[in-house]
Tab-separated table of C-alpha atoms and ligand atoms in Angstrom:
chain	number	residue	atom	x	y	z
A	1	UNK	CA	77.851	120.269	48.970
A	2	UNK	CA	76.039	117.664	47.083
A	3	UNK	CA	77.988	115.651	44.572
A	4	UNK	CA	76.020	113.399	42.111
A	5	UNK	CA	77.417	110.964	39.574
A	6	UNK	CA	75.326	111.220	36.334
A	7	UNK	CA	75.187	108.503	33.724
A	8	UNK	CA	73.618	108.762	30.258
A	9	UNK	CA	73.482	105.875	27.688
A	10	UNK	CA	70.349	106.626	25.972
A	11	UNK	CA	71.384	106.783	22.300
A	12	UNK	CA	74.814	106.851	20.914
A	13	UNK	CA	77.028	108.433	23.811
A	14	UNK	CA	78.246	106.721	26.683
A	15	UNK	CA	78.725	109.413	29.217
A	16	UNK	CA	79.449	110.024	32.927
A	17	UNK	CA	79.959	113.135	34.847
A	18	UNK	CA	80.130	114.447	38.272
A	19	UNK	CA	78.343	117.762	39.121
A	20	UNK	CA	78.373	119.571	42.538
A	21	UNK	CA	74.984	121.318	43.367
A	22	UNK	CA	73.561	121.070	40.123
A	23	UNK	CA	75.967	123.523	38.743
A	24	UNK	CA	79.549	123.093	39.031
A	25	UNK	CA	80.955	120.284	36.617
A	26	UNK	CA	83.726	118.345	38.164
A	27	UNK	CA	84.072	116.107	35.290
A	28	UNK	CA	82.298	115.361	32.049
A	29	UNK	CA	83.270	112.329	29.967
A	30	UNK	CA	81.633	111.565	26.936
A	31	UNK	CA	82.667	108.449	24.504
A	32	UNK	CA	81.067	109.150	21.201
A	33	UNK	CA	80.108	106.440	19.026
A	34	UNK	CA	79.576	108.739	16.090
A	35	UNK	CA	82.398	107.165	14.028
A	36	UNK	CA	81.051	103.722	14.522
A	37	UNK	CA	77.426	104.547	13.409
A	38	UNK	CA	78.772	106.897	10.464
A	39	UNK	CA	79.016	103.806	8.141
A	40	UNK	CA	75.315	102.996	8.731
A	41	UNK	CA	74.273	106.920	8.239
A	42	UNK	CA	72.359	106.607	11.571
A	43	UNK	CA	72.438	104.959	14.832
A	44	UNK	CA	72.304	101.031	14.695
A	45	UNK	CA	70.619	100.245	18.041
A	46	UNK	CA	72.265	96.675	18.596
A	47	UNK	CA	75.765	98.076	17.835
A	48	UNK	CA	74.986	100.930	20.220
A	49	UNK	CA	74.184	98.778	23.272
A	50	UNK	CA	77.144	96.516	22.644
A	51	UNK	CA	79.411	99.640	22.446
A	52	UNK	CA	77.903	100.921	25.792
A	53	UNK	CA	78.749	97.666	27.369
A	54	UNK	CA	82.343	98.114	26.333
A	55	UNK	CA	82.656	101.736	27.368
A	56	UNK	CA	80.562	102.058	30.329
A	57	UNK	CA	83.080	100.992	33.018
A	58	UNK	CA	86.124	103.119	31.568
A	59	UNK	CA	83.970	106.112	31.148
A	60	UNK	CA	82.628	106.002	34.850
A	61	UNK	CA	86.194	105.318	36.196
A	62	UNK	CA	87.598	108.293	34.043
A	63	UNK	CA	84.856	110.684	35.286
A	64	UNK	CA	85.660	109.736	39.062
A	65	UNK	CA	89.385	110.011	38.341
A	66	UNK	CA	88.944	113.398	36.546
A	67	UNK	CA	86.830	114.714	39.572
A	68	UNK	CA	89.433	113.135	42.065
A	69	UNK	CA	86.816	111.595	44.125
A	70	UNK	CA	86.226	108.238	45.736
A	71	UNK	CA	82.802	106.572	45.865
A	72	UNK	CA	82.436	107.622	49.427
A	73	UNK	CA	82.447	111.258	48.396
A	74	UNK	CA	79.174	110.767	46.373
A	75	UNK	CA	75.773	111.642	47.629
A	76	UNK	CA	73.637	109.950	44.881
A	77	UNK	CA	73.822	108.334	41.561
A	78	UNK	CA	71.651	109.476	38.585
A	79	UNK	CA	70.797	107.880	35.439
A	80	UNK	CA	68.867	108.579	32.179
A	81	UNK	CA	66.039	105.739	32.207
A	82	UNK	CA	64.035	107.039	29.258
A	83	UNK	CA	63.135	108.107	26.497
A	84	UNK	CA	65.825	106.254	24.249
A	85	UNK	CA	66.871	103.098	22.766
A	86	UNK	CA	65.876	100.110	25.286
A	87	UNK	CA	68.968	98.279	24.886
A	88	UNK	CA	71.304	101.276	25.425
A	89	UNK	CA	69.181	102.626	28.360
A	90	UNK	CA	69.530	99.256	30.145
A	91	UNK	CA	73.373	99.493	30.169
A	92	UNK	CA	73.311	102.743	31.802
A	93	UNK	CA	70.581	101.910	34.280
A	94	UNK	CA	72.164	98.675	35.389
A	95	UNK	CA	75.546	100.257	35.881
A	96	UNK	CA	73.980	103.022	37.978
A	97	UNK	CA	72.021	100.313	40.043
A	98	UNK	CA	75.212	98.366	40.590
A	99	UNK	CA	77.184	101.405	41.881
A	100	UNK	CA	74.358	102.544	43.999
A	101	UNK	CA	73.536	99.512	45.612
A	102	UNK	CA	77.290	98.539	45.980
A	103	UNK	CA	78.179	102.050	47.576
A	104	UNK	CA	74.810	102.308	49.571
A	105	UNK	CA	73.958	105.606	47.598
A	106	UNK	CA	70.331	106.725	46.506
A	107	UNK	CA	69.395	105.901	42.931
A	108	UNK	CA	67.768	108.607	40.746
A	109	UNK	CA	66.005	107.834	37.399
A	110	UNK	CA	66.188	110.914	35.179
A	111	UNK	CA	64.012	111.794	32.137
A	112	UNK	CA	66.431	112.515	29.202
A	113	UNK	CA	64.436	115.626	28.085
A	114	UNK	CA	64.284	117.079	31.499
A	115	UNK	CA	68.001	116.563	31.494
A	116	UNK	CA	68.426	118.442	28.228
A	117	UNK	CA	66.647	121.492	29.836
A	118	UNK	CA	68.790	121.468	33.148
A	119	UNK	CA	71.885	121.768	30.845
A	120	UNK	CA	70.733	125.565	31.142
A	121	UNK	CA	71.565	125.457	34.864
A	122	UNK	CA	75.142	124.204	34.441
A	123	UNK	CA	78.093	126.685	35.047
A	124	UNK	CA	79.411	128.365	32.150
A	125	UNK	CA	83.111	128.719	31.539
A	126	UNK	CA	84.484	131.893	32.968
A	127	UNK	CA	81.541	132.650	35.077
A	128	UNK	CA	82.135	132.448	38.903
A	129	UNK	CA	79.979	129.748	40.573
A	130	UNK	CA	78.454	131.988	43.236
A	131	UNK	CA	76.699	134.050	40.641
A	132	UNK	CA	73.239	133.324	39.266
A	133	UNK	CA	73.081	131.549	35.993
A	134	UNK	CA	73.034	134.181	33.129
A	135	UNK	CA	71.159	134.012	30.010
A	136	UNK	CA	74.085	134.185	27.413
A	137	UNK	CA	73.686	133.700	23.629
A	138	UNK	CA	77.131	133.986	22.316
A	139	UNK	CA	77.465	137.450	23.778
A	140	UNK	CA	74.352	138.646	22.051
A	141	UNK	CA	72.120	139.242	25.136
A	142	UNK	CA	72.445	138.689	28.766
A	143	UNK	CA	69.436	138.716	31.110
A	144	UNK	CA	68.563	137.970	34.755
A	145	UNK	CA	68.768	134.585	36.311
A	146	UNK	CA	66.503	131.938	35.553
A	147	UNK	CA	62.802	133.086	35.889
A	148	UNK	CA	59.618	130.747	35.659
A	149	UNK	CA	57.407	130.558	33.753
A	150	UNK	CA	59.691	129.758	30.829
A	151	UNK	CA	58.818	128.390	27.396
A	152	UNK	CA	61.252	125.448	26.704
A	153	UNK	CA	61.825	124.544	22.966
A	154	UNK	CA	63.461	121.027	23.193
A	155	UNK	CA	64.945	120.094	19.797
A	156	UNK	CA	67.103	116.981	19.355
A	157	UNK	CA	67.598	113.876	17.111
A	158	UNK	CA	64.544	112.249	18.808
A	159	UNK	CA	62.360	115.253	19.970
A	160	UNK	CA	60.894	118.593	19.013
A	161	UNK	CA	58.763	119.769	21.762
A	162	UNK	CA	57.275	123.041	23.163
A	163	UNK	CA	57.024	122.905	26.789
A	164	UNK	CA	55.852	125.449	29.267
A	165	UNK	CA	57.932	125.191	32.429
A	166	UNK	CA	56.302	126.765	35.575
A	167	UNK	CA	58.891	125.817	38.188
A	168	UNK	CA	61.303	122.967	38.804
A	169	UNK	CA	59.805	119.714	37.482
A	170	UNK	CA	56.603	121.306	36.424
A	171	UNK	CA	56.023	120.843	32.812
A	172	UNK	CA	53.018	121.420	30.518
A	173	UNK	CA	53.321	120.204	26.887
A	174	UNK	CA	52.149	122.631	24.309
A	175	UNK	CA	53.003	120.708	21.102
A	176	UNK	CA	55.586	118.743	19.127
A	177	UNK	CA	56.235	117.262	15.964
A	178	UNK	CA	53.838	115.198	14.056
A	179	UNK	CA	56.566	113.318	12.097
A	180	UNK	CA	60.288	113.746	12.088
A	181	UNK	CA	62.203	115.531	14.981
A	182	UNK	CA	64.074	118.559	13.885
A	183	UNK	CA	67.435	116.782	14.462
A	184	UNK	CA	66.338	113.852	12.369
A	185	UNK	CA	65.248	116.134	9.650
A	186	UNK	CA	68.773	117.555	9.609
A	187	UNK	CA	70.264	114.122	9.617
A	188	UNK	CA	68.004	112.876	6.843
A	189	UNK	CA	68.636	116.036	4.585
A	190	UNK	CA	72.378	115.849	5.493
A	191	UNK	CA	72.380	112.256	3.895
A	192	UNK	CA	70.365	113.511	0.905
A	193	UNK	CA	73.004	116.020	0.285
A	194	UNK	CA	75.872	113.637	0.691
A	195	UNK	CA	77.055	115.261	3.786
A	196	UNK	CA	78.769	113.808	6.721
A	197	UNK	CA	77.080	112.123	9.774
A	198	UNK	CA	75.452	113.555	11.771
A	199	UNK	CA	73.549	115.987	9.366
A	200	UNK	CA	73.019	118.866	11.831
A	201	UNK	CA	76.629	120.277	12.234
A	202	UNK	CA	77.432	119.189	8.663
A	203	UNK	CA	74.629	121.209	7.302
A	204	UNK	CA	75.415	124.133	9.616
A	205	UNK	CA	78.954	124.216	8.193
A	206	UNK	CA	77.884	124.002	4.650
A	207	UNK	CA	75.334	126.568	5.011
A	208	UNK	CA	77.996	129.178	5.915
A	209	UNK	CA	78.912	129.242	2.222
A	210	UNK	CA	75.475	129.058	0.785
A	211	UNK	CA	72.596	131.447	-0.017
A	212	UNK	CA	69.568	130.963	2.329
A	213	UNK	CA	67.267	132.451	-0.204
A	214	UNK	CA	68.471	130.239	-3.105
A	215	UNK	CA	65.389	127.815	-2.642
A	216	UNK	CA	62.126	128.839	-1.247
A	217	UNK	CA	61.323	125.632	0.892
A	218	UNK	CA	58.008	125.244	2.365
A	219	UNK	CA	57.241	126.031	6.068
A	220	UNK	CA	54.561	124.021	7.795
A	221	UNK	CA	52.837	126.482	10.024
A	222	UNK	CA	49.928	124.004	10.690
A	223	UNK	CA	47.525	126.968	11.624
A	224	UNK	CA	47.509	128.224	15.052
A	225	UNK	CA	48.855	124.923	16.584
A	226	UNK	CA	52.012	124.557	18.462
A	227	UNK	CA	52.846	121.348	16.483
A	228	UNK	CA	55.559	121.056	13.935
A	229	UNK	CA	55.959	118.968	10.924
A	230	UNK	CA	59.244	118.458	8.763
A	231	UNK	CA	58.530	115.708	6.501
A	232	UNK	CA	57.225	118.057	3.589
A	233	UNK	CA	60.430	120.079	3.787
A	234	UNK	CA	62.582	116.944	3.639
A	235	UNK	CA	60.511	115.795	0.452
A	236	UNK	CA	60.864	119.199	-1.105
A	237	UNK	CA	64.814	118.726	-0.673
A	238	UNK	CA	64.625	115.309	-2.078
A	239	UNK	CA	62.420	116.628	-5.189
A	240	UNK	CA	65.255	119.074	-5.927
A	241	UNK	CA	68.069	116.327	-5.374
A	242	UNK	CA	66.268	114.062	-7.808
A	243	UNK	CA	65.981	116.677	-10.535
A	244	UNK	CA	69.810	117.095	-10.393
A	245	UNK	CA	70.115	113.332	-10.501
A	246	UNK	CA	67.979	113.165	-13.727
A	247	UNK	CA	69.814	115.815	-15.330
A	248	UNK	CA	73.320	114.084	-14.774
A	249	UNK	CA	71.859	110.895	-16.309
A	250	UNK	CA	70.611	112.693	-19.356
A	251	UNK	CA	73.809	114.450	-20.166
A	252	UNK	CA	75.756	111.452	-19.708
A	253	UNK	CA	73.800	109.401	-21.925
A	254	UNK	CA	74.279	111.979	-24.624
A	255	UNK	CA	78.036	112.193	-24.224
A	256	UNK	CA	79.333	108.576	-24.042
A	257	UNK	CA	81.149	109.090	-20.905
A	258	UNK	CA	81.677	105.803	-19.085
A	259	UNK	CA	82.646	107.163	-15.661
A	260	UNK	CA	79.810	109.470	-14.320
A	261	UNK	CA	80.388	112.264	-11.859
A	262	UNK	CA	78.386	111.559	-8.619
A	263	UNK	CA	75.149	113.523	-8.739
A	264	UNK	CA	75.990	115.083	-5.498
A	265	UNK	CA	79.018	116.833	-6.751
A	266	UNK	CA	76.701	118.949	-9.115
A	267	UNK	CA	74.102	119.587	-6.571
A	268	UNK	CA	74.094	123.178	-5.322
A	269	UNK	CA	74.831	121.496	-1.775
A	270	UNK	CA	75.733	124.794	0.025
A	271	UNK	CA	72.691	126.614	-1.076
A	272	UNK	CA	70.328	123.653	-0.392
A	273	UNK	CA	72.060	123.428	3.138
A	274	UNK	CA	71.499	127.161	3.872
A	275	UNK	CA	67.870	127.138	2.360
A	276	UNK	CA	66.972	124.156	4.502
A	277	UNK	CA	68.461	125.287	7.583
A	278	UNK	CA	66.763	128.811	7.486
A	279	UNK	CA	63.314	126.976	6.777
A	280	UNK	CA	63.768	124.853	9.761
A	281	UNK	CA	64.956	127.766	12.201
A	282	UNK	CA	62.160	130.179	10.773
A	283	UNK	CA	59.445	127.694	11.979
A	284	UNK	CA	61.045	126.732	15.502
A	285	UNK	CA	61.649	130.497	16.336
A	286	UNK	CA	58.292	131.622	15.185
A	287	UNK	CA	56.332	128.888	17.036
A	288	UNK	CA	58.329	129.446	20.163
A	289	UNK	CA	58.147	133.097	20.149
A	290	UNK	CA	54.353	132.876	19.819
A	291	UNK	CA	53.883	130.116	22.411
A	292	UNK	CA	56.230	132.401	24.740
A	293	UNK	CA	54.061	135.408	24.149
A	294	UNK	CA	50.605	133.714	24.468
A	295	UNK	CA	51.551	131.768	27.405
A	296	UNK	CA	52.943	134.924	29.102
A	297	UNK	CA	56.339	133.292	29.650
A	298	UNK	CA	59.161	135.314	31.121
A	299	UNK	CA	61.950	133.688	29.329
A	300	UNK	CA	62.644	131.335	26.461
A	301	UNK	CA	65.017	128.173	26.880
A	302	UNK	CA	66.580	126.109	24.112
A	303	UNK	CA	67.845	122.628	24.874
A	304	UNK	CA	68.692	119.488	22.938
A	305	UNK	CA	71.386	118.899	20.163
A	306	UNK	CA	69.850	121.204	17.717
A	307	UNK	CA	70.174	124.123	20.220
A	308	UNK	CA	73.828	123.873	19.260
A	309	UNK	CA	72.745	125.469	15.879
A	310	UNK	CA	74.058	129.221	15.799
A	311	UNK	CA	71.497	130.467	13.472
A	312	UNK	CA	68.843	129.180	15.730
A	313	UNK	CA	70.406	130.649	18.844
A	314	UNK	CA	70.931	134.043	16.996
A	315	UNK	CA	67.394	134.208	15.372
A	316	UNK	CA	65.644	133.404	18.716
A	317	UNK	CA	67.464	136.122	20.606
A	318	UNK	CA	66.777	138.582	17.482
A	319	UNK	CA	63.209	137.853	17.058
A	320	UNK	CA	62.167	137.571	20.752
A	321	UNK	CA	61.878	140.344	23.205
A	322	UNK	CA	62.331	137.905	26.039
A	323	UNK	CA	65.715	136.800	27.381
A	324	UNK	CA	66.846	133.657	25.785
A	325	UNK	CA	68.776	130.901	27.526
A	326	UNK	CA	70.981	128.276	25.804
A	327	UNK	CA	73.377	125.833	27.190
A	328	UNK	CA	76.967	126.204	26.254
A	329	UNK	CA	77.299	124.603	22.717
A	330	UNK	CA	79.326	121.462	24.190
A	331	UNK	CA	76.443	120.734	26.517
A	332	UNK	CA	73.634	120.781	23.924
A	333	UNK	CA	74.243	117.360	22.783
A	334	UNK	CA	73.935	114.338	24.860
A	335	UNK	CA	76.155	114.296	28.079
A	336	UNK	CA	75.931	113.201	31.528
A	337	UNK	CA	76.460	116.426	33.345
A	338	UNK	CA	73.176	117.364	32.321
A	339	UNK	CA	71.563	114.215	33.877
A	340	UNK	CA	73.489	115.016	37.305
A	341	UNK	CA	72.620	118.591	36.994
A	342	UNK	CA	68.850	117.596	36.449
A	343	UNK	CA	69.065	115.088	39.442
A	344	UNK	CA	70.130	117.800	41.810
A	345	UNK	CA	66.974	119.480	42.260
A	346	UNK	CA	65.104	116.265	42.265
A	347	UNK	CA	67.474	114.964	45.089
A	348	UNK	CA	66.774	118.293	46.914
A	349	UNK	CA	63.128	117.764	46.587
A	350	UNK	CA	63.466	114.314	48.165
A	351	UNK	CA	62.891	112.209	44.852
A	352	UNK	CA	64.430	108.857	44.950
A	353	UNK	CA	63.986	105.541	42.501
A	354	UNK	CA	63.368	102.202	43.730
A	355	UNK	CA	65.703	99.163	42.953
A	356	UNK	CA	63.002	98.080	40.443
A	357	UNK	CA	63.775	101.031	38.355
A	358	UNK	CA	63.254	99.953	34.716
A	359	UNK	CA	64.003	101.622	31.347
A	360	UNK	CA	61.134	103.327	29.568
A	361	UNK	CA	62.108	103.864	26.031
A	362	UNK	CA	58.976	105.989	25.256
A	363	UNK	CA	59.045	107.942	28.574
A	364	UNK	CA	57.271	111.369	28.402
A	365	UNK	CA	57.900	114.636	30.321
A	366	UNK	CA	54.378	115.169	31.118
A	367	UNK	CA	51.295	112.982	31.936
B	401	KG4	O1	70.523	115.852	22.032
B	401	KG4	P1	71.055	114.923	21.018
B	401	KG4	O2	72.696	114.774	21.142
B	401	KG4	O3	70.544	113.445	20.892
B	401	KG4	C1	69.272	113.283	21.270
B	401	KG4	O4	68.722	113.396	22.208
B	401	KG4	O5	68.441	113.018	20.054
B	401	KG4	O6	70.766	115.473	19.530
B	401	KG4	C2	71.497	114.947	18.239
B	401	KG4	C3	70.850	115.678	17.183
B	401	KG4	C4	71.316	115.137	15.839
B	401	KG4	O7	70.021	115.023	14.999
B	401	KG4	C5	72.207	116.222	15.327
B	401	KG4	O8	72.138	116.224	13.918
B	401	KG4	C6	71.579	117.536	15.995
B	401	KG4	O9	71.239	117.217	17.169
B	401	KG4	N1	72.446	118.617	15.758
B	401	KG4	C7	72.535	119.631	15.280
B	401	KG4	C8	73.723	120.532	15.385
B	401	KG4	N2	74.415	119.695	16.438
B	401	KG4	C9	73.875	118.622	16.619
B	401	KG4	N3	71.417	120.262	14.494
B	401	KG4	C10	71.690	121.293	13.958
B	401	KG4	N4	72.937	122.148	14.060
B	401	KG4	C11	73.774	121.812	14.943
B	401	KG4	N5	74.702	122.666	15.061
B	402	ZN	ZN1	69.503	113.944	23.818
């Protein structure tokens, strides 16, 4: 039995978790800073790192308490060392170093993208631990255990990558975004529509009541490439928002009304949200499906915050003949269980970090 403490502070969540043998979650504590960053409409890096400093010790203590463990029970300490915000990563890496050094435990630096991928290995509620991990898409499809090679679509606030994974820790990058990440596009469009932060869940919620065919937004197919671009789509939404702003101003000028209704009230927000969401999902699903086919993948795996999107999960399962793996919704966004989970296979393979482990804000998964 290998118990690993995972620590995650790459962006705006301070998180710590204890995971047994890469699958069984004994504790998973996430202190979200969303309420703090909401007022800025995005993550404010200096504020984020200061908040990590305040939260890191209580969060780690809570994770250890919840798991009912003492430091002696741990086998290793794993921490995200990139990619992410430098100041935020530093807090986690130094906390991990302190604990590992103080307790005489090995230290493992983990890539945040790899951790998102390994969220798919974590146990799902209601499934016995000794069974192989099943591919479960909200009951739509079940399949065999994990089989390589698999096509990974990693979609988060900072990343949109298509990766061919041929074994534990073996990755080949096929393509990625040329501009905004998928989650970033959700967040920016959410702001344009006057929705809550972060935009992803807010757009998904608004889209439930909208018509996805109301606006025919552009899809950037970029020929045969496996790359993505979402800036044109964002601009298309902006253009429509502006036409509504103009209309409001003109009608107000005519009617001598002093207090103007905010433009966003008159926007067909739910239709815009639904049409935007379907345009993003369409491109993500089609490119992942084609890449999986062309690379002879056995499975498709979704990872990252945007993988929480139900339309993406459903469409991927519907349009692909391959089994589709998604983490449970609660483990799609940043957490430390995925860090401890990803660390397990590395630990087994003999990987260890030195005490000179440093943060790498632009760390890549491949080459
Ligand atoms: O993985 P994550 O927590 O952080 C990064 O590594 O970036 O992803 C956060 C991103 C945000 O952009 C958020 O808007 C998006 O994931 N997101 C969603 C949903 N839930 C979170 N996007 C679309 N639909 C969702 N349900
Ligand atoms: Zn993330």
